[in-house]
Structures are given as structure tokens and as C-alpha cells.
Short mmCIF file of C-alpha atoms (C1' of nucleotides) in Angstrom, two decimals:
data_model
loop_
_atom_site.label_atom_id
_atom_site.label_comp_id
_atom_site.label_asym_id
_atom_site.label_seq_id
_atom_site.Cartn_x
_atom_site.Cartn_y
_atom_site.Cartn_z
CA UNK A 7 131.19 136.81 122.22
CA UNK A 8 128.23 136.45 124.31
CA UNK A 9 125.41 137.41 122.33
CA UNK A 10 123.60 136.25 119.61
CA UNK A 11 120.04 137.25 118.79
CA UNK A 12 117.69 134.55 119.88
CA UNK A 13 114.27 134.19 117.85
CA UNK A 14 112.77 134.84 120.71
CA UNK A 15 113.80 138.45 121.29
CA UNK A 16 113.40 138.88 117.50
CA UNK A 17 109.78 138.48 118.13
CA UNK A 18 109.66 140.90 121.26
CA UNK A 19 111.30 143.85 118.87
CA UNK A 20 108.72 142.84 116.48
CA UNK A 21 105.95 142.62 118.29
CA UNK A 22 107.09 146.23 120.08
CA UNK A 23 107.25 147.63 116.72
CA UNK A 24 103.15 146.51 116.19
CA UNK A 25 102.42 147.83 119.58
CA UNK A 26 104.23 151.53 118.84
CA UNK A 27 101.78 151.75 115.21
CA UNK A 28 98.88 150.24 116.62
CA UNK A 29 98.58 152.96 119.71
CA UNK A 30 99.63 155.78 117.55
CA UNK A 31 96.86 154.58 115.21
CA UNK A 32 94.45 154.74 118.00
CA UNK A 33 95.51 157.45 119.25
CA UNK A 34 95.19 159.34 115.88
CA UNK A 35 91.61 157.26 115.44
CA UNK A 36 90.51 158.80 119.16
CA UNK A 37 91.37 162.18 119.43
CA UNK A 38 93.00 163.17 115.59
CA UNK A 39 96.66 164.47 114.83
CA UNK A 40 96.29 166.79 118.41
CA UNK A 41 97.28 163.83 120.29
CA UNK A 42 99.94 162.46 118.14
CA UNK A 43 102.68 162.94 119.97
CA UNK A 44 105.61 160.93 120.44
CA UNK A 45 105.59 160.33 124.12
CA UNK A 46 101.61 159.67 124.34
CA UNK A 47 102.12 157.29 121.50
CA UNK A 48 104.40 155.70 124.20
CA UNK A 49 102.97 155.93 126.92
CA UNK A 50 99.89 154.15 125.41
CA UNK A 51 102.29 151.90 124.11
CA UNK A 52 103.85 150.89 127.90
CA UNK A 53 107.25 152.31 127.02
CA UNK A 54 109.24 155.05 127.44
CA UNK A 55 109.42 157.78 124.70
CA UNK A 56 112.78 156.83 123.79
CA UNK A 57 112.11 153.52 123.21
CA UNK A 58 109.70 154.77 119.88
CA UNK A 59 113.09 155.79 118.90
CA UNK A 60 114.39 152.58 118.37
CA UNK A 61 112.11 151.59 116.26
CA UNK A 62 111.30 154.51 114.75
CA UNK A 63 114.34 157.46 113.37
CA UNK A 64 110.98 160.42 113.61
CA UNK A 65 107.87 160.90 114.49
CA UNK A 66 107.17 161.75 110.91
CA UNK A 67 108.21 158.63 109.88
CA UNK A 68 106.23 156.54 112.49
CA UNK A 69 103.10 158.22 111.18
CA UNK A 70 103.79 158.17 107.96
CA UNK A 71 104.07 154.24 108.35
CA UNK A 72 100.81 154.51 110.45
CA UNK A 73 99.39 155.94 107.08
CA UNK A 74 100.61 153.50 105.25
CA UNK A 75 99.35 150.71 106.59
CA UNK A 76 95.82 152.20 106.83
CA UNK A 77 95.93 153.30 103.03
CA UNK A 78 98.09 149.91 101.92
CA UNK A 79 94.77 147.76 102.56
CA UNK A 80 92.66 150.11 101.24
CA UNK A 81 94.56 150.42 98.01
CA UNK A 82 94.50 146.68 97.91
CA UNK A 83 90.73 146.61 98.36
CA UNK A 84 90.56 148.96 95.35
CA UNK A 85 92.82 147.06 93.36
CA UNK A 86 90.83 143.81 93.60
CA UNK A 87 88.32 145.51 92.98
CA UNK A 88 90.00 146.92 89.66
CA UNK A 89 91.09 143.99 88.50
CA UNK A 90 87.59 142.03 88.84
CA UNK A 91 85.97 141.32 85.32
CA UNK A 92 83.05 143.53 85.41
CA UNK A 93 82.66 146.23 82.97
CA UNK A 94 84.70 149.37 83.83
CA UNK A 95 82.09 151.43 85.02
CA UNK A 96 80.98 148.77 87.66
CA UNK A 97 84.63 148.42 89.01
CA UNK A 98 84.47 152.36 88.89
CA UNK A 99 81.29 152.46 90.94
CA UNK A 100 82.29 149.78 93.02
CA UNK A 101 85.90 151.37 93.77
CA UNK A 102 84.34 154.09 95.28
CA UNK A 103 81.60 153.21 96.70
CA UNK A 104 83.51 150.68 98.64
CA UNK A 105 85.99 153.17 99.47
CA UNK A 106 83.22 155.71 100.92
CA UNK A 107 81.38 152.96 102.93
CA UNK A 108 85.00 152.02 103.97
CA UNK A 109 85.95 155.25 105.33
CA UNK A 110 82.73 155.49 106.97
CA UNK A 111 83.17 152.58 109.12
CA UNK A 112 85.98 155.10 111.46
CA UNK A 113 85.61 158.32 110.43
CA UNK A 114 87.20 159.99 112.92
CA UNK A 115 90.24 158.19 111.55
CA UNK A 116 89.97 158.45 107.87
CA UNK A 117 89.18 162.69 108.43
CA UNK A 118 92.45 162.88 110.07
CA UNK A 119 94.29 160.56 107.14
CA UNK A 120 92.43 162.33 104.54
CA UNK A 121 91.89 165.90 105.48
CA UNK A 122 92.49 166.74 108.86
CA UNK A 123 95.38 169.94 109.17
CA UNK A 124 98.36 168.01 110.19
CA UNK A 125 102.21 168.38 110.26
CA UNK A 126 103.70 169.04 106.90
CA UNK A 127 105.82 166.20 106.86
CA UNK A 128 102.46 164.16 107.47
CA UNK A 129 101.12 166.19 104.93
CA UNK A 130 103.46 165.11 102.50
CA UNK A 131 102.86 161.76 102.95
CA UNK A 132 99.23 161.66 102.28
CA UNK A 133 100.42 162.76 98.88
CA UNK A 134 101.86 159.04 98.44
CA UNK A 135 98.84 157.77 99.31
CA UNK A 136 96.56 159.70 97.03
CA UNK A 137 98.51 158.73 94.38
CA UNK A 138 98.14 154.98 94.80
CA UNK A 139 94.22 155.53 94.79
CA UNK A 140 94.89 157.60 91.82
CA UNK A 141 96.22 155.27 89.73
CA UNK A 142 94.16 152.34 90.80
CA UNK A 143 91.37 154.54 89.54
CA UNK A 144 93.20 155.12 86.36
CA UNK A 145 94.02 151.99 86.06
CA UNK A 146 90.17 151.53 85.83
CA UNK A 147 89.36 154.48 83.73
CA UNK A 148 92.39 153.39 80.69
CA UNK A 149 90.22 149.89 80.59
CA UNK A 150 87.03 151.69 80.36
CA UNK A 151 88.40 153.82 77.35
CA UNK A 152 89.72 150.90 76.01
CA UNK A 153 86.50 148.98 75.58
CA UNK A 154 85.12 152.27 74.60
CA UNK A 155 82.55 152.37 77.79
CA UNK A 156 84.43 155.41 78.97
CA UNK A 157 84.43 158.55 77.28
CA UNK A 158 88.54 158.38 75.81
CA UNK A 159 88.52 162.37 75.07
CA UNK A 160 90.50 163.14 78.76
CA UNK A 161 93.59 161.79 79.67
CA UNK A 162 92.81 158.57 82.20
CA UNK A 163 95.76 160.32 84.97
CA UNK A 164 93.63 163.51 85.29
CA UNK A 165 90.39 161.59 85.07
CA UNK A 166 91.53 159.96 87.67
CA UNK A 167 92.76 162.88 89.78
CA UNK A 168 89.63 164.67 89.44
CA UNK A 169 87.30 161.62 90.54
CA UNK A 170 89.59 160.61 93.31
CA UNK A 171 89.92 164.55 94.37
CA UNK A 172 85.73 164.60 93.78
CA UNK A 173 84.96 161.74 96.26
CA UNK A 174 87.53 162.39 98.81
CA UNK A 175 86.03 166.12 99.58
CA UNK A 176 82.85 164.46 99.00
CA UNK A 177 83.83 162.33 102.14
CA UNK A 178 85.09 165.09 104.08
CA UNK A 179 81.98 166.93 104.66
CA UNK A 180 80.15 163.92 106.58
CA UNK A 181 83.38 162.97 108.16
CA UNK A 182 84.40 166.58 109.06
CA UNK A 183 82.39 168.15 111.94
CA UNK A 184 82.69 165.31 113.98
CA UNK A 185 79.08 166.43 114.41
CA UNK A 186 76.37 165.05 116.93
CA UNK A 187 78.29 161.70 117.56
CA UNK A 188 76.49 158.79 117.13
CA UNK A 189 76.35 155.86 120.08
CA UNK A 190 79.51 153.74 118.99
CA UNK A 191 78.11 150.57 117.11
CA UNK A 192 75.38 152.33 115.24
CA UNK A 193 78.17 153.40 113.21
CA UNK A 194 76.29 155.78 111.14
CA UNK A 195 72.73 154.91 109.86
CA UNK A 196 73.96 152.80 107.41
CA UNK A 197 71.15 153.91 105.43
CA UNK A 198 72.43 157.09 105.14
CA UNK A 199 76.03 156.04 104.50
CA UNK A 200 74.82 153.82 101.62
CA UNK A 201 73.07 156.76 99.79
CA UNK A 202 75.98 158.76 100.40
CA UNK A 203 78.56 156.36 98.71
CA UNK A 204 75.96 155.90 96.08
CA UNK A 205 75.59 159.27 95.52
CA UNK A 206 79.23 159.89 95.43
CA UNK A 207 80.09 157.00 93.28
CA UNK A 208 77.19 158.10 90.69
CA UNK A 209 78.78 161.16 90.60
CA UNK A 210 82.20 159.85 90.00
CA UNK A 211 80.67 157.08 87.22
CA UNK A 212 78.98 160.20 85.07
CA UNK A 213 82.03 162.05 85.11
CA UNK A 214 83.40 159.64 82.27
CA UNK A 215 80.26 158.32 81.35
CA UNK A 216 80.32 157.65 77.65
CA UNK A 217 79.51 160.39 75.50
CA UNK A 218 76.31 159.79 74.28
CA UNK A 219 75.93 161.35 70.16
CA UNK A 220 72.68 162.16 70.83
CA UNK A 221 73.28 164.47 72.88
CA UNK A 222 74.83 167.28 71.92
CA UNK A 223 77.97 168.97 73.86
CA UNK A 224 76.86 170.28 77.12
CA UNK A 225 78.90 173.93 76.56
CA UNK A 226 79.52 175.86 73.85
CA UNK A 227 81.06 178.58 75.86
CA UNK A 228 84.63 179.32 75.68
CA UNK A 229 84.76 182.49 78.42
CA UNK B 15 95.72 215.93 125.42
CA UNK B 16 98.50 216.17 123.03
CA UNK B 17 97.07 213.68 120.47
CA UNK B 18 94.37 212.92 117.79
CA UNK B 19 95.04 210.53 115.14
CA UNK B 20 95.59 212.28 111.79
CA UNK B 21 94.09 211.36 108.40
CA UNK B 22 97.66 211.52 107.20
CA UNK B 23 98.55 208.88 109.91
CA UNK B 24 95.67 206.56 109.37
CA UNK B 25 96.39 206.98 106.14
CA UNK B 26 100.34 205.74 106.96
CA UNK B 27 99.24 202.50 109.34
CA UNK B 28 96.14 201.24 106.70
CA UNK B 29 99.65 201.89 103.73
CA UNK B 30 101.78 199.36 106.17
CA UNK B 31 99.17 196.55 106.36
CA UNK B 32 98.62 196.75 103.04
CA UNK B 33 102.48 196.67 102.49
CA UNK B 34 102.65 193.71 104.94
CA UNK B 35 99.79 191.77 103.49
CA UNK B 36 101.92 192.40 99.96
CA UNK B 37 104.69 191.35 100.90
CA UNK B 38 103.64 188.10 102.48
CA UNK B 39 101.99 187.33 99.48
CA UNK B 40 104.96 188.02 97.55
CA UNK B 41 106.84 185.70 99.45
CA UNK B 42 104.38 182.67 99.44
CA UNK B 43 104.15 183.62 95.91
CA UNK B 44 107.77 183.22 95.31
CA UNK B 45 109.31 180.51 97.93
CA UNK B 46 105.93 178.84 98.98
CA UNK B 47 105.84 178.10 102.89
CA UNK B 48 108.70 177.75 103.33
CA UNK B 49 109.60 181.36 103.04
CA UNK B 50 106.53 182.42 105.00
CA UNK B 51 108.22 183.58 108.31
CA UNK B 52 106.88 186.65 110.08
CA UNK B 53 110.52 187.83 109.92
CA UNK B 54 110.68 187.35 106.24
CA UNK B 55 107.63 189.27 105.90
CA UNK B 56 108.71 192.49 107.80
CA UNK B 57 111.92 192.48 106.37
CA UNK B 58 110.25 192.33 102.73
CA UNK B 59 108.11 195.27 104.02
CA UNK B 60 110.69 196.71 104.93
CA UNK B 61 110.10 197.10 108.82
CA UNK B 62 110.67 195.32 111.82
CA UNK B 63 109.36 192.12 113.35
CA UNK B 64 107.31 193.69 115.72
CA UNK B 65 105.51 196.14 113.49
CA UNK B 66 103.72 193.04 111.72
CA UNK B 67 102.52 192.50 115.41
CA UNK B 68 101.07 195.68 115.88
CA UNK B 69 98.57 194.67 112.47
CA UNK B 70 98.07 190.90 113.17
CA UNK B 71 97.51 189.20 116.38
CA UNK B 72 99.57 185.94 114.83
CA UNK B 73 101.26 184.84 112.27
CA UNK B 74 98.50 182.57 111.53
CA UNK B 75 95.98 185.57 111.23
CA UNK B 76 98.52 187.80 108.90
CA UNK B 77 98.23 184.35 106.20
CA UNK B 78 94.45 183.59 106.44
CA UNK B 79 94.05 187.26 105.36
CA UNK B 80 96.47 186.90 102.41
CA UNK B 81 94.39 183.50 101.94
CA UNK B 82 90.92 185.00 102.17
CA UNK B 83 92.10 188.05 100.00
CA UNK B 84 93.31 186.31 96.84
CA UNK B 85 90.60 184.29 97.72
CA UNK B 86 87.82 186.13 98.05
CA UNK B 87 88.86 187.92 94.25
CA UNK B 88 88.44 184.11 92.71
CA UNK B 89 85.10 183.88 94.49
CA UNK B 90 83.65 187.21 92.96
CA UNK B 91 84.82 186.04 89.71
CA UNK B 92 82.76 182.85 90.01
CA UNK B 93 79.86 184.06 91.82
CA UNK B 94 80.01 186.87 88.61
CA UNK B 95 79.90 183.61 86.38
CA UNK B 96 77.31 182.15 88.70
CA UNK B 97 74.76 184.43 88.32
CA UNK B 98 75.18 185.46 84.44
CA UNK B 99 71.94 184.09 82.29
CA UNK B 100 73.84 180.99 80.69
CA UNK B 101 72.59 177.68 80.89
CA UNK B 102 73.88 176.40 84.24
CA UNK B 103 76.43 173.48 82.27
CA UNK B 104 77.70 176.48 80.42
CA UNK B 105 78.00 178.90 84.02
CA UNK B 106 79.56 175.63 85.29
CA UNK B 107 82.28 175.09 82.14
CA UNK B 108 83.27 178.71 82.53
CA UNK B 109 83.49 178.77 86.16
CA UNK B 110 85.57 175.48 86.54
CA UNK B 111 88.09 176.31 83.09
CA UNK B 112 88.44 180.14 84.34
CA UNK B 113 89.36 179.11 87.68
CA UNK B 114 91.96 176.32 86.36
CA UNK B 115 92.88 179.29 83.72
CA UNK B 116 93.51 182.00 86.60
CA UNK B 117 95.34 179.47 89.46
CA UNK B 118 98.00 178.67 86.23
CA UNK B 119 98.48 182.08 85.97
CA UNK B 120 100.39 181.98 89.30
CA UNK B 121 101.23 178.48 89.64
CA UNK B 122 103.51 178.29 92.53
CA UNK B 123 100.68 180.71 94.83
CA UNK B 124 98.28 178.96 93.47
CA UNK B 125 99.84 175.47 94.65
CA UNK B 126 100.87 177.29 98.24
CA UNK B 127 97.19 178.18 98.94
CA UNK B 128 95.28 175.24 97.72
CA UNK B 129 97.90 172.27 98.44
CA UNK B 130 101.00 172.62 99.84
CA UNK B 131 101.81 171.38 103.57
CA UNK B 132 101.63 174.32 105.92
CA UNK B 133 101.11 175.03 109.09
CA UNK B 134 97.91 173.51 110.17
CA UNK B 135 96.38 176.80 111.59
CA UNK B 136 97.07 178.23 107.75
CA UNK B 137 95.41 175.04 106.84
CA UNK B 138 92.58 175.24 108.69
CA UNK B 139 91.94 178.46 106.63
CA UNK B 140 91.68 176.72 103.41
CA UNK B 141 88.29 175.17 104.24
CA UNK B 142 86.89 178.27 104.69
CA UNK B 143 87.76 179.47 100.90
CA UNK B 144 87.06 175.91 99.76
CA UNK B 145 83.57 176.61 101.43
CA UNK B 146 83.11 179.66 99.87
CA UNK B 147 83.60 178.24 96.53
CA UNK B 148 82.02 175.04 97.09
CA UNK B 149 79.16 177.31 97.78
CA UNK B 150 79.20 179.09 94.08
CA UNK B 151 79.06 175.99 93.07
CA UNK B 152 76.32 174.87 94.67
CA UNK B 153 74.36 177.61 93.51
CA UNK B 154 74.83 176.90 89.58
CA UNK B 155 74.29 173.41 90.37
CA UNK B 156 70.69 173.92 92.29
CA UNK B 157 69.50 176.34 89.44
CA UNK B 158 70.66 173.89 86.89
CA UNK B 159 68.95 171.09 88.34
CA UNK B 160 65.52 173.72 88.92
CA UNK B 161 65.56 174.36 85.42
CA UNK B 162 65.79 170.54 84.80
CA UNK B 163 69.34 171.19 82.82
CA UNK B 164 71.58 169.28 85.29
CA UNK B 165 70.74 165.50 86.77
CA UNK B 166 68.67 166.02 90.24
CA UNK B 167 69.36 162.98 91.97
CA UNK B 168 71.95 164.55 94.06
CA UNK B 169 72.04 166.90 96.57
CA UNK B 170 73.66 170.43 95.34
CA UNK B 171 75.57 170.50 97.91
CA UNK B 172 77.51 167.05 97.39
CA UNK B 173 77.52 167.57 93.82
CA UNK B 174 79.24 171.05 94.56
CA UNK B 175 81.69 169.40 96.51
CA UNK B 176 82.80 166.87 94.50
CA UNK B 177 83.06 168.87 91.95
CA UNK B 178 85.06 171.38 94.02
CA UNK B 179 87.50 168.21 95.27
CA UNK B 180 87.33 167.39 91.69
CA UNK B 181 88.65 170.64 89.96
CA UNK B 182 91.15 170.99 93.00
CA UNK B 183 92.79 168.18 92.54
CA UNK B 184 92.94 167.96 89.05
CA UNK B 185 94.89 170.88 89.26
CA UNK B 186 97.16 170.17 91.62
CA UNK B 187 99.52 167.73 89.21
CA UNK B 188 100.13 169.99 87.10
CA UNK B 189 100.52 172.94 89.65
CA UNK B 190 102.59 171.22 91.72
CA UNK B 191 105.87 169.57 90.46
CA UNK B 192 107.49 172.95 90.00
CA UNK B 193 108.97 170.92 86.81
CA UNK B 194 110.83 172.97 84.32
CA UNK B 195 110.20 176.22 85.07
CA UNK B 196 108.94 178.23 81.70
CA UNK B 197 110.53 181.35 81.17
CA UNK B 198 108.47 184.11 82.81
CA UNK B 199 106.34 185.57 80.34
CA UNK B 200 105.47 182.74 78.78
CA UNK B 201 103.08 181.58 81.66
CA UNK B 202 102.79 178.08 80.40
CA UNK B 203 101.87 177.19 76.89
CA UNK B 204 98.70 179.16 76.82
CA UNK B 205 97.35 175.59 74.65
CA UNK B 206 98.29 173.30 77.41
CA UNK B 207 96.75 175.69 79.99
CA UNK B 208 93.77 176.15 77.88
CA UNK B 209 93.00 172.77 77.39
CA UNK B 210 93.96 171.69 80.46
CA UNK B 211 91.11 173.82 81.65
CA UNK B 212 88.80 172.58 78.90
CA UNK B 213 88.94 168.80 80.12
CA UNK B 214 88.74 169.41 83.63
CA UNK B 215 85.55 171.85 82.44
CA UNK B 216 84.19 169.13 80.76
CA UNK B 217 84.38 166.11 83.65
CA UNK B 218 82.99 168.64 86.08
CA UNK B 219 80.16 169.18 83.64
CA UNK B 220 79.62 165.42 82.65
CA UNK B 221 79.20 164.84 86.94
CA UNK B 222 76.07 166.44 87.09
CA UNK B 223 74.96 166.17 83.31
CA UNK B 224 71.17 164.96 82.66
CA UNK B 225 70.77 161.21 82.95
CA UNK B 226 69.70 160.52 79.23
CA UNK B 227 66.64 158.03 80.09
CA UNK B 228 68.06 156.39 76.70
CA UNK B 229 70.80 155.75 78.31
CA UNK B 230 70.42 153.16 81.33
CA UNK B 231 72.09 154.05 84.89
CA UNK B 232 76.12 154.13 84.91
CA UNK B 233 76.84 151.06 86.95
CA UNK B 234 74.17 148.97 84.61
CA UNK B 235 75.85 148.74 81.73
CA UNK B 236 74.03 149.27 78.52
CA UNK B 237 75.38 147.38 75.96
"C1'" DC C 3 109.95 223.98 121.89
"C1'" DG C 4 108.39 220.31 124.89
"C1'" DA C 5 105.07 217.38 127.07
"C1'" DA C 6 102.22 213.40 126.16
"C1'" DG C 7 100.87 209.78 123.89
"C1'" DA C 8 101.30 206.63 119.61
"C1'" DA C 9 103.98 203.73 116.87
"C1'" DA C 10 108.18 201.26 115.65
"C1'" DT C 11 112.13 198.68 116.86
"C1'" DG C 12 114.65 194.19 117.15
"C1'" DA C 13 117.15 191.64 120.53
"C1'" DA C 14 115.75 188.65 124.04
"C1'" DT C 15 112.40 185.53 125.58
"C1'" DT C 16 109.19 181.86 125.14
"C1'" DA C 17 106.77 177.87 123.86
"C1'" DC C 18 106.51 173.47 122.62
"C1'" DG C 19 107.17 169.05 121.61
"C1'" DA C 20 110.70 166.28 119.14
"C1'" DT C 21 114.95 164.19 119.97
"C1'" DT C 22 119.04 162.74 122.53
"C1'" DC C 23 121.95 160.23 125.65
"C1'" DA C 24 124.03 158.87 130.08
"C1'" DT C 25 122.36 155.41 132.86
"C1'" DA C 26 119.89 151.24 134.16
"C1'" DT C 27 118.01 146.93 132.98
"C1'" DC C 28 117.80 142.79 130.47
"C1'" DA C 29 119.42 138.68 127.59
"C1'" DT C 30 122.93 135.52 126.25
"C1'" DC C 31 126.19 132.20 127.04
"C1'" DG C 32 130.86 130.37 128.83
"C1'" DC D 1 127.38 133.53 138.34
"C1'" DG D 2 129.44 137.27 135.73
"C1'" DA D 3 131.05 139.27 131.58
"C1'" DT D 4 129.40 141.34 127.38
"C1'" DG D 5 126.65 143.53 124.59
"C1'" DA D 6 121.57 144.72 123.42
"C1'" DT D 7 117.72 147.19 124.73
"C1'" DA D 8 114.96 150.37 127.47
"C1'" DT D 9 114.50 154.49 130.17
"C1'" DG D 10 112.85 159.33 130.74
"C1'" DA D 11 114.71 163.60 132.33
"C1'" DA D 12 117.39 166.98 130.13
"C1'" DT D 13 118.46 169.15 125.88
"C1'" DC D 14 117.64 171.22 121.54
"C1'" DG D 15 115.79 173.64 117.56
"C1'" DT D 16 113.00 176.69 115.55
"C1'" DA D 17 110.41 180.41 114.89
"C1'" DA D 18 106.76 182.90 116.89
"C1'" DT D 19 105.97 186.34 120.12
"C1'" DT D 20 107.03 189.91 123.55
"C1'" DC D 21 108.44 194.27 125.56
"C1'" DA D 22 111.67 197.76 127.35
"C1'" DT D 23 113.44 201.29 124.75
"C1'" DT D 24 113.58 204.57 121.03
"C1'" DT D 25 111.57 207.41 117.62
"C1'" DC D 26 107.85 209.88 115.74
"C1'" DT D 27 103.35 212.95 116.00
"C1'" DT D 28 100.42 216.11 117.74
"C1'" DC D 29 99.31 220.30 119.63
"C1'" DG D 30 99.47 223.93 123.48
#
DNA sequence: CGAAGAAATGAATTACGATTCATATCATCG
DNA sequence: CGATGATATGAATCGTAATTCATTTCTTCG
């Protein structure tokens, strides 16, 4: 016997395993899922492509942890955000708001985690991720209903589906073209990513608005 | 010269790409991506692999086309809705429930073209339909908002896609598990389909509803 | 019928990047 | 140092369908 893992080393294979997500992250936040591959992910990583191997069993699996980390904080953000003690409809507002001014910030990087035509195994794993942000909205919408702020005649899960469906294509129109692109640290005129989040989050907000009995149902139709 | 193309032969090659098209949709229809192989296809045609060739430049090509086909039939039905003389909320109910109404009609195709993972040239396909309907949309929600029926502090066009995103996703749950498949025939309980339809109808509707002035903006709070 | 060109065939080729693995290098410790 | 096992390397391999194309079969018309 003439081997025993020092701490030291323990840290290298950690600190390799950082390195591997946080180039395929940039990579992915640079140039979108047409340079994620395996060996450029190593290459920017200074390794060799079968080194990703060791700390990764696919490349599916390496992004899919790449998404996960991403969505993880934002999820969290949401969920503090959730859990605050404002009325429903202000955590609502707030949740996505926050999340569209969030996205903003890189969105090179949140159109390729959102929306961006990728693998299907990638794919598949975004579906994890909308879920989270699903039910951290329904988690909001159930309290509104509740306390009777929320209209309670839908079911919170596909209230929450539909919003969180409504302001992630809402996002992917501004995010999408990768239009004229602006000089790196304008960001975006944040005037103009304000409205938009406002605008989006309004949008989201009415969709469970209370019902006022004023006014009457919007359709009658049936066909 | 030895050689003029006959009716009865056009006639013949515009039969096989409508037999190819058919059976590709068949297929997606039936086994989702999965089973979308150009192989497949020509077999379930009932010719060979290179036939397809000699009607679509790709693979990717031959599915856009089933895309944009079934498609572009769900687009006339809305823009039909679209333009009818209803208020705009009630155009807007009917064109949101009868699109949720139609996609459960064929739940699996419907879940292949709007959700599933694919291939991300077939992907990149999807906008274009999602465009197209977005667009619809857009149109009931600019007349509603000229004829002061719908709120107008948002553009059309972001209302239209949110709403779009909104409808989309709401639909995917229950398209997508493939749960317990109901005996053919029965479709799904036409009551859960129906209302199903009703309540995503309605949050679509409630998005772009007129602010009440009564009624103090969402994230206020009235009390 | 048969020449000439069109269309169909389907086995073989290709493309492409993910994944492997024999080899080299590094870390540990007696 | 040198033995032992862990870790890294990156060129070679593999897998999977899409795509091609030399050959065959069908159509037309003199």
C-alpha cells in the first residue's frame, strides 16, 4: 500500500471538476450549444478531452450539470422571493420580473438554456428545470388563492405552467436574434430591459388577477 | 428526344411526396422522434431510401414540411377565428380553447411538434409555426386593444407571445406524460379536454383583460 | 421494338463528434 | 529512490443514421 488520497489532491480533482463546468459554461455563454463540444470544453479547460471523462460519464451529463447550476440559483432567487411576506401578487410580479431582468444580464446564455435548438438529451433536461420554476410559481399562485387575492377558479399547477410558459417566450424574442449587439457593459439599455420585465410580469400578474364581480365574464363563447 | 413528362407521371411523383409526407407524419404521429428516420419513412411509403431523396434535399427539409403542413391547417383555423366579428376576448377564448381542443385530439403529434427533443434543425422549424401563430395572435390582440376591449399598455406583439408561450406550455403537461393511454376512440374524456381548454382560454384572456380603473394596478394591492 | 432519358433502388459510404483505452505522467510513501 | 497505484493524455475507434451513387427498372416515342 502506497497510496492514500491526500487532501491536497482531493482539492486538485475538485477544483478540475469547477474548471471543466465553468469553460463549458462559457463556452455555451460565447458562442451557444454550436461550440459545446467535449474536446473544446477541454481544451478551454487546459486538459485533454479524456480527462472531461473522469469527471464527467457524457457530455450530456456535463451540460446538464452546467444547466443546473445556472437554473439552481435562479430557482433559489425565485424561491426567496416566494417565500417573502408580501402579498401574492407582489411575490408574483417580483418572481418574474426578477427573473426577466436576470436573464437579461447574459442573454446569449439564458437563449441557449431556455430556447436555443440543442441536443435532445439537453433538451430533456431543461424540462427539470422548467419544472422547478413551475412550481416555485405555483407555490406562489396556491398562497394567492388562499388569501383569496388570486382568482382560485384554475388549478395553481397549470396557472403556473401557463405564466412560466408566457414569460419565458416572452424572453425569447429579445434574447433570440442575437440582434445588433450591444458594446459589452451597456448590457442592454436597462431602460428598456426594465419595461420589458415590467411588461412581462404585468402580463403574468393579470393572468390570475382576482376576478373582479363587476365585471362581467370576458367570453360567452363556447366555439 | 425520346421523352416528355406525362400528366400521368407528374401525376405519379406529386402521389409519392404526398405518400412520403404521410407517412412521416404517421410515424411522428405514432412513435414521436424517435421513429422519425428517413429509412422508416420510405419503408412506411413503401419505397426505398433513396426515393425520399429524390423529393427532399434532407431529412431535415422532409419534417419542416410535415411541421409547416399540420401547421399551417391550425393557423387557418385561427386566423378564421381571428378575423370573425366577435369581440376580440371572445376571438381570443375561441382561438386559445380550439387550439388546446384540436392538439388533444392527437396528443402524441401534437407533443412531437410543439415539445419533444428533436433534432435541432427540426427544432429550428418550430419557431417558424410558433411565429406564425404568435402572429394571429397578435392580430386579435391589436384590434382588441383599438377597440379599447383589451388592456393597451402592452405591446401586441409581447402580449401575443406570452400568450402563445402561455397556451403552449400549458398544454404540454397534459400532452406529454403519455400516462395511461385511453382507449382509442375515446380521445380523452371529452370534459377534461373541454375544460382543460376552458381554463387555459380563460388565463390567456385575463392577460390582456381591461385594467378595471376600480381596481388598482396588480402589484399594488388593493385591499 | 429499341434508343434515350427519367426515376427508383438499397447497399455502401460518409460525416461527425462522442467516447474509449493503451500509454505516459504524477503522487504517495516505505 | 523505486514500487504502486491514481490520474491524465489524445490519437484512434465507434456508433448512428443521413446521404450518395452505380446500377436497374420504367417511360416515352420514333
Amino acid at each position: 500500500m502506497a497510496y492514500r488520497q491526500t487532501p491536497a489532491v482531493e482539492a486538485r480533482l475538485q477544483d478540475n471538476r469547477g474548471r471543466i463546468l465553468a469553460a463549458a459554461r462559457t463556452l455555451v455563454s460565447e458562442g451557444g450549444w454550436q461550440e459545446a463540444q467535449v474536446a473544446s470544453v477541454a481544451a478551454a479547460a487546459g486538459m485533454a478531452t479524456g480527462t472531461v471523462y473522469r469527471y464527467f460519464p457524457s457530455k450530456a451529463e456535463l451540460f446538464a450539470d452546467v444547466l443546473s447550476a445556472v437554473s439552481q440559483r435562479e430557482v433559489d432567487v425565485l424561491a426567496a422571493i416566494a417565500t417573502s411576506d408580501e402579498p401574492a401578487a407582489t411575490r408574483l410580479h417580483s418572481a418574474v420580473a426578477t427573473f426577466v431582468r436576470r436573464a437579461m444580464r447574459n442573454p446569449r446564455l439564458a437563449y441557449a438554456l431556455i430556447a436555443e435548438p440543442c441536443d435532445k438529451e439537453i433538451d430533456a433536461a431543461r424540462l427539470v428545470y422548467r419544472a422547478a420554476v413551475s412550481n416555485v410559481v405555483r407555490t406562489i399562485v396556491a398562497s394567492g388563492q388562499a388569501a383569496h387575492e388570486m382568482r382560485d377558479d384554475v388549478a395553481p399547477d397549470l396557472a403556473a405552467s401557463v405564466i412560466v410558459g408566457g414569460f419565458m417566450e416572452g424572453l425569447i424574442g429579445p434574447l433570440s436574434p442575437l440582434n445588433p449587439r450591444h458594446p459589452p457593459g451597456s448590457g442592454d439599455s436597462r431602460r428598456k430591459v426594465h419595461s420589458l420585465a415590467h411588461d412581462i410580469a404585468r402580463l403574468a400578474c393579470a393572468s390570475v388577477a382576482p376576478v373582479s364581480r363587476a365585471r362581467p365574464l370576458q367570453e360567452r363563447r363556447s366555439r
